[in-house]
Structure formats: structure tokens, C-alpha cells
mmCIF file of C-alpha atoms in Angstrom:
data_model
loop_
_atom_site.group_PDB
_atom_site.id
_atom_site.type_symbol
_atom_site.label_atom_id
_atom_site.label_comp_id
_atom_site.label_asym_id
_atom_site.label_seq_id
_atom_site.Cartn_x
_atom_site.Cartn_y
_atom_site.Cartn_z
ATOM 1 C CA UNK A 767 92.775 92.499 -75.249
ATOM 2 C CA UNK A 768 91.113 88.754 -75.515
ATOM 3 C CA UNK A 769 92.400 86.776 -78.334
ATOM 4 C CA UNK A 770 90.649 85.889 -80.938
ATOM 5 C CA UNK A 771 90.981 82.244 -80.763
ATOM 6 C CA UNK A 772 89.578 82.149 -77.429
ATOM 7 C CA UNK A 773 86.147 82.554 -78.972
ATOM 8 C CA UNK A 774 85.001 79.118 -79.983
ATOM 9 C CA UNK A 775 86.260 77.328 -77.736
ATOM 10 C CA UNK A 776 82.524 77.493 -75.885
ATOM 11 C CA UNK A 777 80.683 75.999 -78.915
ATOM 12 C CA UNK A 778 83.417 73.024 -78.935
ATOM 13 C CA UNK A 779 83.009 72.212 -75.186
ATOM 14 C CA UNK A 780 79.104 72.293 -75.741
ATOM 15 C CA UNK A 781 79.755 70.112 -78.797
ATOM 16 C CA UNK A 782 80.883 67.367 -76.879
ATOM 17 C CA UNK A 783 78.026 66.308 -74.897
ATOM 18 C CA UNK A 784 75.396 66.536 -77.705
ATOM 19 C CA UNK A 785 78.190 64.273 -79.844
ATOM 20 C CA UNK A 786 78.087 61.582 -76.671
ATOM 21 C CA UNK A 787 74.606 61.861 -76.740
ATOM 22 C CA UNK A 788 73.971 60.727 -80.332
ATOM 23 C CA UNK A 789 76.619 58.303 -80.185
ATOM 24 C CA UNK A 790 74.663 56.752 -77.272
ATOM 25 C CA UNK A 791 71.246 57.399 -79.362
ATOM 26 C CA UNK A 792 72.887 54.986 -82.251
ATOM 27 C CA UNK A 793 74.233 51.999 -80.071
ATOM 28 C CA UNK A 794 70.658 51.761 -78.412
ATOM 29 C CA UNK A 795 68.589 51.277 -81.846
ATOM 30 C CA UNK A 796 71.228 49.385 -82.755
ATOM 31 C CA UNK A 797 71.093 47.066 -79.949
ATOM 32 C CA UNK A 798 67.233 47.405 -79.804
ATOM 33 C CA UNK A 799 67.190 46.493 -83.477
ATOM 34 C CA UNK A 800 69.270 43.200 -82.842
ATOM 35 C CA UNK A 801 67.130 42.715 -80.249
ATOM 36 C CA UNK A 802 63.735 42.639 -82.677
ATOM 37 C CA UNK A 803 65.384 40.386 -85.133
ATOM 38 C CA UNK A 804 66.391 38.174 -82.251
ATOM 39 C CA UNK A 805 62.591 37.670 -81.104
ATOM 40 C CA UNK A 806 61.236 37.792 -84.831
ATOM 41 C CA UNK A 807 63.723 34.881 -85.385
ATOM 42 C CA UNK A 808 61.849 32.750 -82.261
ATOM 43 C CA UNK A 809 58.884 33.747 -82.874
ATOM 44 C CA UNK A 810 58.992 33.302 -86.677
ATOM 45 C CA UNK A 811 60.460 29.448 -86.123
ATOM 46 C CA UNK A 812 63.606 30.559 -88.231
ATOM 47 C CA UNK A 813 66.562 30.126 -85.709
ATOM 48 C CA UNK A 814 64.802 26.895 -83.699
ATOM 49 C CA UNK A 815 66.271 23.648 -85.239
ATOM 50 C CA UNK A 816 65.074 19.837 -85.911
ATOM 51 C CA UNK A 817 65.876 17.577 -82.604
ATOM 52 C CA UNK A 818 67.438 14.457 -83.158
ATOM 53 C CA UNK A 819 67.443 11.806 -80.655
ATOM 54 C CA UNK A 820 68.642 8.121 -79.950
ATOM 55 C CA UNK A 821 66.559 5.964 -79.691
ATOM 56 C CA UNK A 822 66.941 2.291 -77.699
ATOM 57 C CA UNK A 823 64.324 0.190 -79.752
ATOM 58 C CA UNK A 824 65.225 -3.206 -79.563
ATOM 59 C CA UNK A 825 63.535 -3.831 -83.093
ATOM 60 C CA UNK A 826 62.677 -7.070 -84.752
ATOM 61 C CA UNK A 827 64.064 -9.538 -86.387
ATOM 62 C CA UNK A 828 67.512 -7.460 -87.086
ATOM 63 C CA UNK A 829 65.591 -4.140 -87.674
ATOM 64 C CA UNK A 830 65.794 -1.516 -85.363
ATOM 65 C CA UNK A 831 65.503 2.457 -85.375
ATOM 66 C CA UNK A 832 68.955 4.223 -84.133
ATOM 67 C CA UNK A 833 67.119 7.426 -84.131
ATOM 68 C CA UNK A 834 64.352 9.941 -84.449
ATOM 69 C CA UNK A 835 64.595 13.435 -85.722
ATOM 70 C CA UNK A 836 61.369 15.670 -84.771
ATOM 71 C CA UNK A 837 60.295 18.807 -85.930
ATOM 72 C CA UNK A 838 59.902 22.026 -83.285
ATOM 73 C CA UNK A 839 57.200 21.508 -80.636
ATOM 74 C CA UNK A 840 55.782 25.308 -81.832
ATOM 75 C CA UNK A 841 54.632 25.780 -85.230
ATOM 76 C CA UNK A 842 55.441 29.415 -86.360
ATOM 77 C CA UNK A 843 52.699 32.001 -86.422
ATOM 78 C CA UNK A 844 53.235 31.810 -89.940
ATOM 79 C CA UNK A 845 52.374 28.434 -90.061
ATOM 80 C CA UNK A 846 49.190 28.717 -87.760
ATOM 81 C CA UNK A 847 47.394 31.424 -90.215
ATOM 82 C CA UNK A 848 48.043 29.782 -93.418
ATOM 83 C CA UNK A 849 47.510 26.138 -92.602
ATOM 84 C CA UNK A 850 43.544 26.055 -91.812
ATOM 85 C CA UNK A 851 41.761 22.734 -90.229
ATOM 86 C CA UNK A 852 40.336 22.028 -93.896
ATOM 87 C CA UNK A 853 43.804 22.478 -95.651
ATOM 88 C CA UNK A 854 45.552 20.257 -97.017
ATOM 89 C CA UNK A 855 48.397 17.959 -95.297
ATOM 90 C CA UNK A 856 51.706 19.517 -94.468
ATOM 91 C CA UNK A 857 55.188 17.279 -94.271
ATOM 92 C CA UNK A 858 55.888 16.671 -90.984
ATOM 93 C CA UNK A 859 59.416 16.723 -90.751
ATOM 94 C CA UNK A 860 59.868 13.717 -88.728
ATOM 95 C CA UNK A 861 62.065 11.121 -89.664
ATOM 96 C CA UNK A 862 63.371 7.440 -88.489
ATOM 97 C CA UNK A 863 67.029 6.696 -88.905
ATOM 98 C CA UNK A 864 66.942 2.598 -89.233
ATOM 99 C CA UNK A 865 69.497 -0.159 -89.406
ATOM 100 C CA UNK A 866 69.090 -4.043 -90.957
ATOM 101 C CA UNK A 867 70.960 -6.635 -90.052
ATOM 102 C CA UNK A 868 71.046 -10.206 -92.168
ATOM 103 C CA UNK A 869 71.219 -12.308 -89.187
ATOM 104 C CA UNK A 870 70.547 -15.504 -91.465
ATOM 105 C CA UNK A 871 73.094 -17.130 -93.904
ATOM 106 C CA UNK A 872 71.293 -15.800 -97.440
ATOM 107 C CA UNK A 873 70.660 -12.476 -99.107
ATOM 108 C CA UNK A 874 67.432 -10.987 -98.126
ATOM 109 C CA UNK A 875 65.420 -8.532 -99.254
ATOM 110 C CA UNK A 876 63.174 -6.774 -96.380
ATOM 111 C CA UNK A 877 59.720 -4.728 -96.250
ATOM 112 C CA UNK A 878 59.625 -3.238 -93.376
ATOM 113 C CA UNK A 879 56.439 -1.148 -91.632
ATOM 114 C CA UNK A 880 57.591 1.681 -89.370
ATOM 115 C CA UNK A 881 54.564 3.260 -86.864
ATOM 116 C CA UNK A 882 55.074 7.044 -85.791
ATOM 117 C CA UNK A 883 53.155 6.991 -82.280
ATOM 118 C CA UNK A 884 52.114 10.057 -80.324
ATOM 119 C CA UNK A 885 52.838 10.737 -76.877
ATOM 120 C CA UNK A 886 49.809 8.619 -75.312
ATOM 121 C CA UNK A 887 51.405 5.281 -77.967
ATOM 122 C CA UNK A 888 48.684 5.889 -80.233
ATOM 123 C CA UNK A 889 49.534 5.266 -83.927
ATOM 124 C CA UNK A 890 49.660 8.774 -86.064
ATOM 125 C CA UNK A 891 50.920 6.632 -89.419
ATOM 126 C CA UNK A 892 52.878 3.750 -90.705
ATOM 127 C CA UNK A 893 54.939 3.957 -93.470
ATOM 128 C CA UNK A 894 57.132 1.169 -95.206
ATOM 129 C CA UNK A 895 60.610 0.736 -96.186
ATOM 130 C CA UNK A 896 61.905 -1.789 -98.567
ATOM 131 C CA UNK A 897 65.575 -2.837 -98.221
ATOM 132 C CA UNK A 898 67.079 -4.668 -101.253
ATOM 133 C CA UNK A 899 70.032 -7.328 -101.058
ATOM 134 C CA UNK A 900 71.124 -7.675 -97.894
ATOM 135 C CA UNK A 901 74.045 -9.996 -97.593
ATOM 136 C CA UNK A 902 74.703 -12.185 -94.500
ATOM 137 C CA UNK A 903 76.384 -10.504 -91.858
ATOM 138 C CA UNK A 904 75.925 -7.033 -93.483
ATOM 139 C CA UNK A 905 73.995 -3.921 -91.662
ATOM 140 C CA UNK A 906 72.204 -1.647 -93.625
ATOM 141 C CA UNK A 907 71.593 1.941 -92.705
ATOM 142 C CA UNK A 908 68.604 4.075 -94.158
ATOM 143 C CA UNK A 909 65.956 6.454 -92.923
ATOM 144 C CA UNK A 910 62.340 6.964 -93.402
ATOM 145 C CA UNK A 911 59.977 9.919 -93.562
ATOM 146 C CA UNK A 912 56.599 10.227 -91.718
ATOM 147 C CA UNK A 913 55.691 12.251 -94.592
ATOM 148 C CA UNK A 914 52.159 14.618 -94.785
ATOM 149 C CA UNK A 915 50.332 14.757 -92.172
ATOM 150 C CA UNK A 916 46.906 16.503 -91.468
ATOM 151 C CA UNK A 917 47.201 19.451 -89.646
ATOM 152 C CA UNK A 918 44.583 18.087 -86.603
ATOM 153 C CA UNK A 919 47.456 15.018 -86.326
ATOM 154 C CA UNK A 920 48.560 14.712 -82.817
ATOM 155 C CA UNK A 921 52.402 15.567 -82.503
ATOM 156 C CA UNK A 922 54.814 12.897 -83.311
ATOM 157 C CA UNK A 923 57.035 11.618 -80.674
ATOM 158 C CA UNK A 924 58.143 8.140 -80.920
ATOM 159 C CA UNK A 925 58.630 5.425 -83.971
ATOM 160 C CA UNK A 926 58.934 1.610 -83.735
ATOM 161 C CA UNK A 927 59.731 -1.669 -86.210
ATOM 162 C CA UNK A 928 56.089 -2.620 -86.371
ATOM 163 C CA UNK A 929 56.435 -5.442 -88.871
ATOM 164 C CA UNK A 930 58.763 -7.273 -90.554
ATOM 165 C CA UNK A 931 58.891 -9.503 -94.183
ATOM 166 C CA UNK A 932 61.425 -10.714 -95.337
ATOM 167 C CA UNK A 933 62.247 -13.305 -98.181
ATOM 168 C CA UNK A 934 65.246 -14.240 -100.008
ATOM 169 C CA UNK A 935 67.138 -11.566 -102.660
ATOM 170 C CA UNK A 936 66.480 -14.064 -105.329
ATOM 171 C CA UNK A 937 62.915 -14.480 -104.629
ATOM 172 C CA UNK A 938 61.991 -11.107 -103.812
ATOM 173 C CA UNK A 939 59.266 -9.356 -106.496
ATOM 174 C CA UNK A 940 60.740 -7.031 -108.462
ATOM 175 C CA UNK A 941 60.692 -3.477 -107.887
ATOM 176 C CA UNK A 942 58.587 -1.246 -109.732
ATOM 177 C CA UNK A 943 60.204 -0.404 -113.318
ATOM 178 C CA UNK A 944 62.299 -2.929 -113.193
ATOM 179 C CA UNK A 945 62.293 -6.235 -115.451
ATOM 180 C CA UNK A 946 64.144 -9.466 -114.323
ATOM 181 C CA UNK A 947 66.148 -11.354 -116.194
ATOM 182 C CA UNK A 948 63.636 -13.583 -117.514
ATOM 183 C CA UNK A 949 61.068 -10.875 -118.838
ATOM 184 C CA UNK A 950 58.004 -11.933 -116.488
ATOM 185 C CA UNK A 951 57.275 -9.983 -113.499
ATOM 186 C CA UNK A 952 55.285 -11.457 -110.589
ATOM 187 C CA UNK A 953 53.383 -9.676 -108.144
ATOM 188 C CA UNK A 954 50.527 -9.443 -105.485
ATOM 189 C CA UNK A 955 48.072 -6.973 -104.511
ATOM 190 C CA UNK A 956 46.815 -5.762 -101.183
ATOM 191 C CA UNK A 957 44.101 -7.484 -101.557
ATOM 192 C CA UNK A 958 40.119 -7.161 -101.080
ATOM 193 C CA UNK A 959 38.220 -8.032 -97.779
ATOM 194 C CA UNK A 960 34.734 -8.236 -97.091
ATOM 195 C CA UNK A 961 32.519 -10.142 -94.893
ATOM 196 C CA UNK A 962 34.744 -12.597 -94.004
ATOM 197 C CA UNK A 963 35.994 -13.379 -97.668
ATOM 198 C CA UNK A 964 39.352 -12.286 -98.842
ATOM 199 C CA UNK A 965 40.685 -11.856 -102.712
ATOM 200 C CA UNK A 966 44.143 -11.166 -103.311
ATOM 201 C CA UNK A 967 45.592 -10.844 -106.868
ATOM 202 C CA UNK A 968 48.297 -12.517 -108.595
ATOM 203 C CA UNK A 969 49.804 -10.346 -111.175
ATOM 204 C CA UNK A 970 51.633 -11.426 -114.559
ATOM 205 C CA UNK A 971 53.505 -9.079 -116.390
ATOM 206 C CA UNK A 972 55.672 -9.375 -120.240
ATOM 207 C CA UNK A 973 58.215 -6.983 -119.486
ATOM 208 C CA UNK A 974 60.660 -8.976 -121.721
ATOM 209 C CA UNK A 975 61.330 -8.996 -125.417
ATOM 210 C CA UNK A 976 59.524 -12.089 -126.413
ATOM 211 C CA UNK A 977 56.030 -13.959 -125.867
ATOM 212 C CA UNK A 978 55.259 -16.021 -123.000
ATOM 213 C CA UNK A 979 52.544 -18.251 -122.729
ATOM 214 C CA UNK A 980 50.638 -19.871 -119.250
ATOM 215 C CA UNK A 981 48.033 -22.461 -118.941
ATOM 216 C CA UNK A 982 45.899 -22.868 -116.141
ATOM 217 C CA UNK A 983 46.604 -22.205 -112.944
ATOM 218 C CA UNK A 984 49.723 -20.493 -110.941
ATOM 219 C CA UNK A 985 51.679 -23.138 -108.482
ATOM 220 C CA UNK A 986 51.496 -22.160 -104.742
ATOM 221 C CA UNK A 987 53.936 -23.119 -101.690
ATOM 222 C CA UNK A 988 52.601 -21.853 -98.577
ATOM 223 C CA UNK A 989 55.302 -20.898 -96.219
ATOM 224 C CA UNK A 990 55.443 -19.618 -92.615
ATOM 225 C CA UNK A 991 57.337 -17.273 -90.510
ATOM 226 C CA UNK A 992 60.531 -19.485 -91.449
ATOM 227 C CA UNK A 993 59.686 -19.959 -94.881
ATOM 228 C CA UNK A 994 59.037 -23.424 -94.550
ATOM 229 C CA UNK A 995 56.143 -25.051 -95.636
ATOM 230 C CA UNK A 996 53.003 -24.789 -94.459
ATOM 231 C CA UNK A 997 50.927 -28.117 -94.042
ATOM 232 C CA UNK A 998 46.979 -29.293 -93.615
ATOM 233 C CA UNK A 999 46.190 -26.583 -96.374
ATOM 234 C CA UNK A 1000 44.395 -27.862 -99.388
ATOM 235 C CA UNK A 1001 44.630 -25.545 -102.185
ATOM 236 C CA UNK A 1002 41.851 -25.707 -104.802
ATOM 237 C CA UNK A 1003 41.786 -24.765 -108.677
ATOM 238 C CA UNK A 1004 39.016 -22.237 -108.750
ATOM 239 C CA UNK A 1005 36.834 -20.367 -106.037
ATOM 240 C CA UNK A 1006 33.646 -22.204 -106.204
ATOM 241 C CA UNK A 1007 34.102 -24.146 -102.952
ATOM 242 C CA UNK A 1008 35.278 -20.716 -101.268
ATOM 243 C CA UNK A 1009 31.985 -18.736 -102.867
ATOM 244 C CA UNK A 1010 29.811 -18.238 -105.308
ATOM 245 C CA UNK A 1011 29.264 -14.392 -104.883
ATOM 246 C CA UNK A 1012 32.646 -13.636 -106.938
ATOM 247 C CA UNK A 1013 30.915 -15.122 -110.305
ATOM 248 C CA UNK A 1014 31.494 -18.929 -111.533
ATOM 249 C CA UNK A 1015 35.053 -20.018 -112.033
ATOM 250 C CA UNK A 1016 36.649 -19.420 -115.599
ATOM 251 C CA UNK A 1017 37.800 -22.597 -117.330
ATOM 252 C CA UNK A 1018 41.282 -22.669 -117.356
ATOM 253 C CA UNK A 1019 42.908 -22.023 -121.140
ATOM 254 C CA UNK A 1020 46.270 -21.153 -122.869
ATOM 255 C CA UNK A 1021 47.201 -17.294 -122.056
ATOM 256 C CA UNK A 1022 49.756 -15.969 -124.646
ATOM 257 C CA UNK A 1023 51.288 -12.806 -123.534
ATOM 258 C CA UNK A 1024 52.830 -10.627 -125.788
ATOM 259 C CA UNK A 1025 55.729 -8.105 -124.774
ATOM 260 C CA UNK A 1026 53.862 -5.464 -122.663
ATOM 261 C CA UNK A 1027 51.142 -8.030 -122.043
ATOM 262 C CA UNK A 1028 49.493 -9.014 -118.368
ATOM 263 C CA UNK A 1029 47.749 -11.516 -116.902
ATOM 264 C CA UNK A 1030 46.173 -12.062 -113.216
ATOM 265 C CA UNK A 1031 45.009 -14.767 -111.225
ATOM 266 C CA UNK A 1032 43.440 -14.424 -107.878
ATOM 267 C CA UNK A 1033 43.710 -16.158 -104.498
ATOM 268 C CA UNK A 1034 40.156 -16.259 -102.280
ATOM 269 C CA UNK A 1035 39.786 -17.332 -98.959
ATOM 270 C CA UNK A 1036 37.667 -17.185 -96.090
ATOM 271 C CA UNK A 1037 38.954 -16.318 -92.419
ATOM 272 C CA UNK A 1038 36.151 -18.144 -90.468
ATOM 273 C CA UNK A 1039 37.229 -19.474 -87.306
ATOM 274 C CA UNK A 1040 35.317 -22.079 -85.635
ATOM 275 C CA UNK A 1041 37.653 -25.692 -83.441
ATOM 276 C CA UNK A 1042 40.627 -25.863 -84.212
ATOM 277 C CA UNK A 1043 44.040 -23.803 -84.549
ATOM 278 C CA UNK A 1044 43.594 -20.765 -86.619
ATOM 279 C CA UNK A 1045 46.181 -20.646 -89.266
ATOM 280 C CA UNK A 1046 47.626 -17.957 -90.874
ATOM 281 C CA UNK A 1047 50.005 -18.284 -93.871
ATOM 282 C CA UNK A 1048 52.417 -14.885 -94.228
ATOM 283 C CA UNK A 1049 53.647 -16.327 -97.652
ATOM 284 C CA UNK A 1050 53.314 -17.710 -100.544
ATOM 285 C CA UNK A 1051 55.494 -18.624 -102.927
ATOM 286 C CA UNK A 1052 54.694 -18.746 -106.819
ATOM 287 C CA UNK A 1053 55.809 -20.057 -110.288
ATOM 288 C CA UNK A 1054 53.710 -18.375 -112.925
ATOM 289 C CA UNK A 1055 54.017 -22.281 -114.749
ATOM 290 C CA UNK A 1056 56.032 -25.565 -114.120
ATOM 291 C CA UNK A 1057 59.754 -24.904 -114.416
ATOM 292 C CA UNK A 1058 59.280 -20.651 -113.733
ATOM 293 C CA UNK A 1059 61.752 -18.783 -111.275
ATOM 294 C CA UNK A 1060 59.916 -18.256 -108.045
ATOM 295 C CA UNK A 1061 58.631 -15.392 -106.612
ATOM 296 C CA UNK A 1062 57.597 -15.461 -103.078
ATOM 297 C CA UNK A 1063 54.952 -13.024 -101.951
ATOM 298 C CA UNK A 1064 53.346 -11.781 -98.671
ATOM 299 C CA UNK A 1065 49.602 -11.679 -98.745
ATOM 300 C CA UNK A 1066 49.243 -12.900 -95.372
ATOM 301 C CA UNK A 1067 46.740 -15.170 -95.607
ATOM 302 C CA UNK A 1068 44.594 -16.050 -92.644
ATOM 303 C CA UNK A 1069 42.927 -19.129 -93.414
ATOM 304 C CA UNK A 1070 41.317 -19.433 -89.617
ATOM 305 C CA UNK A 1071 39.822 -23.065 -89.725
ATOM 306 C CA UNK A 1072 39.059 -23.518 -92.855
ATOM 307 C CA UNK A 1073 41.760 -25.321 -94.547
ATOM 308 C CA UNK A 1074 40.535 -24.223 -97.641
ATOM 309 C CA UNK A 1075 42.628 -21.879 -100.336
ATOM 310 C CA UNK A 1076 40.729 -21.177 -103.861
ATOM 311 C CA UNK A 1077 43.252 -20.447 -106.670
ATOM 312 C CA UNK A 1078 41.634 -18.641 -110.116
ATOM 313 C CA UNK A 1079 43.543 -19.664 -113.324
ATOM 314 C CA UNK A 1080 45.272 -16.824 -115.537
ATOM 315 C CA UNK A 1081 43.194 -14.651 -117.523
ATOM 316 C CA UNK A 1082 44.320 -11.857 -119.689
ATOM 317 C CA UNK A 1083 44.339 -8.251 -118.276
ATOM 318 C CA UNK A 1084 42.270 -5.956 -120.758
ATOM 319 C CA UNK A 1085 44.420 -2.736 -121.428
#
């Protein structure tokens, strides 16, 4: 007589394949799964990472770039579909690891222009850096950003020290925001250029507590690439010799500024070369009166031939 145990025995021996088989079913999608993500990842510029590289630039004048970091070669499809030829520009992601080194025997303060090149050496933008206070001896270690960039930009590959400024910490304009120790902030502007004349403004600004009053014109030193002075320049009080397109000369008068108060004076200039040595003046240092703290500047001034430099007295800004 069978027994009855013997009866499902069948079922659990034909159980055991189909239970194999699903096991098997599960570790494929699984696998295929982690598989999908994988190539979403790539594809989808999630897993790829910056690449940061040395670089061997042998810089200028104690400034040099240790390294560049650049973003993916591949944009993400992402990326391609929302960022459209008439969009607007997109952070790049690339940025220059610098050093400075005071090579002299005073504080410094440096402005320094970085150029992002392509490939073919072509310049894709220049950005500057300004390093405060650098002591002699001492290295300073920053970075700087190529920042936004249009989306028809050729890829950035390579960076390079393309010019250098420096002047010393104590006669270095003050940064924006911040008001020296005597209350009068001194700057220049970039300046205006056409047909061959140039106009670059001298700004005076009260950020102190109590009034301050100018007369006439500001005091110049040109310097050079040393600082040291810059000879067979004769500067001029007014602009009249320079040109007469800019409007006649002001008189020069008393200028009372009151805290919160600005004034401006302008340097003009013509670049004409004809015999002779071009010369070009990188700085210039000014004292808003007689007896002022100096400010040295960086206008660059390039005379050519001329030996000519048209000073405008102060004037009160409108506000």
C-alpha cells in the first residue's frame, strides 16, 4: 500500500527548477538595472569629474600658475538641449591655481591679468586677480575663475600670467568699500580712447568724517617698469595743447568736499608716433594736493613721441 507521504514529493522536485529559474530572473534585472544607471551616469555627465593638471608656466615677475582645473571635454545631453546658441553664458568651470612671490625688499600689492587660451593659443578671456600685501620673501597662493562663458566659446585648455602691476602696499589704491586712514580715496579709470587721443580719470573720493578741500591741479610722478621716474615728459595744467575737441579747459578753483563728496580730474594724451623713441609710462603716481599720501596708479600711458601729458584740475562730481 503506497504511503501517503510519498505523494508530494513530485510537486517539490518540480518546485526546484522553477525556484532557480526566478532566482536567476532577479539577479539579471538586477544586474541589467545597475547596468542602466551605470550608462545614465556617463551619459548624464554625473559620475565624470573636473581634471586638474600641473602646469610648468614659468610666469612673470614672481607670478606663475601651479595649475589648471578643466571641466569634462563632453557636455551632458542635458546640457546640449537646454543651453541654445542665443542663451545666455554658462560658468565654465575652469579655474587657475596661482602663486606670488615678493621677490623685491617691500610689500607689494599685485594686479595680475590671467588669459584662458584654447587649444590653437587663441585667447577665450582674461580675467584679473588682485593680491594685497605681499611681504618680501612671502608666496602667496590663490586661484582664479574663467567665469561665464558663451556657449559658441571654444574649449578652454591652457592659462598663462599675461600681465603684471605691481606697486608698493602703501601706495596701492584702495579696494573698493574700503576707506584709508586719511578719509580720501584715490583712483583711476580705464580710461577713454579714440582717434589717437586718450582720457583717463582721476578720481577723488570723502570717505572720511570730515571736509577736505583741493585747489587746482593733482601732482603727477611718472614712473616706469621699476617705478622710477620717468624723464623728457612735460606735463601740462589743462588739455588745450593736447586738444580742443574735449571742450576748453576749466579754470582751476578751490574744491571743498564734504564727507561722501567726489571730485575728478582727468589725464589726456595723444599716442602719435612719429622720430623718436616711443614712450610709454605704466604709472603714475599721485597726491590729490601738496603734502597728500600717494597713490600710485596704472593707466599705462603711451605717450609715443609726443612728450606731451595734459592734466585737468579738480572739479566736483555732480551726484
Amino acid at each position: 500500500m503506497p504511503r501517503p507521504y510519498a505523494l508530494p514529493a513530485a510537486p517539490a522536485r518540480a518546485a526546484a527548477p522553477l525556484l532557480l529559474a526566478l532566482a536567476a530572473t532577479a539577479l539579471l534585472l538586477t544586474a541589467c538595472g545597475t547596468e542602466h544607471a551605470g550608462a545614465g551616469g556617463v551619459g548624464g555627465g554625473a559620475t565624470e569629474q573636473p581634471s586638474r593638471t600641473q602646469v610648468d608656466d614659468p610666469g612673470k615677475e614672481g607670478i606663475r600658475i601651479t595649475s589648471l582645473t578643466l571641466p569634462s571635454p563632453s557636455p551632458s545631453p542635458t546640457r546640449r538641449h537646454s543651453v541654445s546658441a542665443g542663451s545666455l553664458a554658462t560658468d565654465s568651470g575652469v579655474v587657475a591655481s596661482y602663486e606670488v612671490t615678493n621677490e623685491g625688499a617691500e610689500s607689494m600689492t599685485y594686479s595680475v591679468v590671467f588669459t584662458f587660451m584654447s587649444d590653437d593659443g587663441g585667447a577665450v578671456t582674461n580675467q584679473t586677480a588682485t593680491v594685497r600685501d605681499v611681504t618680501p620673501g612671502k608666496t602667496v597662493r590663490g586661484t582664479v575663475r574663467a567665469g561665464e562663458l558663451p556657449p559658441s566659446a571654444p574649449r578652454v585648455t591652457q592659462a598663462k600670467v599675461l600681465e603684471v602691476a605691481k606697486v608698493p602696499a602703501s601706495e596701492a589704491a584702495a579696494e573698493p568699500g574700503v576707506c584709508p586712514a586719511s578719509g580720501i580715496r584715490v583712483s583711476a579709470d580705464k580710461g577713454d580712447a579714440a582717434m589717437g587721443l586718450r582720457v583717463v580719470g582721476l578720481h577723488l573720493d570723502n570717505c572720511g568724517t570730515r571736509d577736505y578741500t583741493v585747489e587746482g591741479y593733482p601732482l603727477l610722478e611718472l614712473l616706469d617698469d621699476g617705478l622710477k621716474p620717468v624723464d623728457g615728459v612735460k606735463i601740462l595744467d589743462g588739455s588745450r595743447e593736447i586738444t580742443t575737441s574735449a571742450g576748453a579747459d576749466e579754470q582751476p578753483r578751490p574744491v571743498t568736499l564734504r564727507p561722501g563728496e567726489a571730485a575728478t580730474a582727468g589725464l589726456v594724451w595723444r599716442n602719435t608716433t612719429e622720430s623718436g623713441t616711443p614712450v610709454n609710462v605704466p604709472y603714475v603716481r599721485v597726491r590729490a594736493k601738496d603734502g597728500a599720501d600717494p597713490v600710485t596708479v596704472t593707466p599705462n600711458l603711451d605717450l609715443g613721441t609726443t612728450g606731451k601729458l595734459g592734466v585737468r584740475p579738480w572739479k566736483k562730481t555732480d551726484r
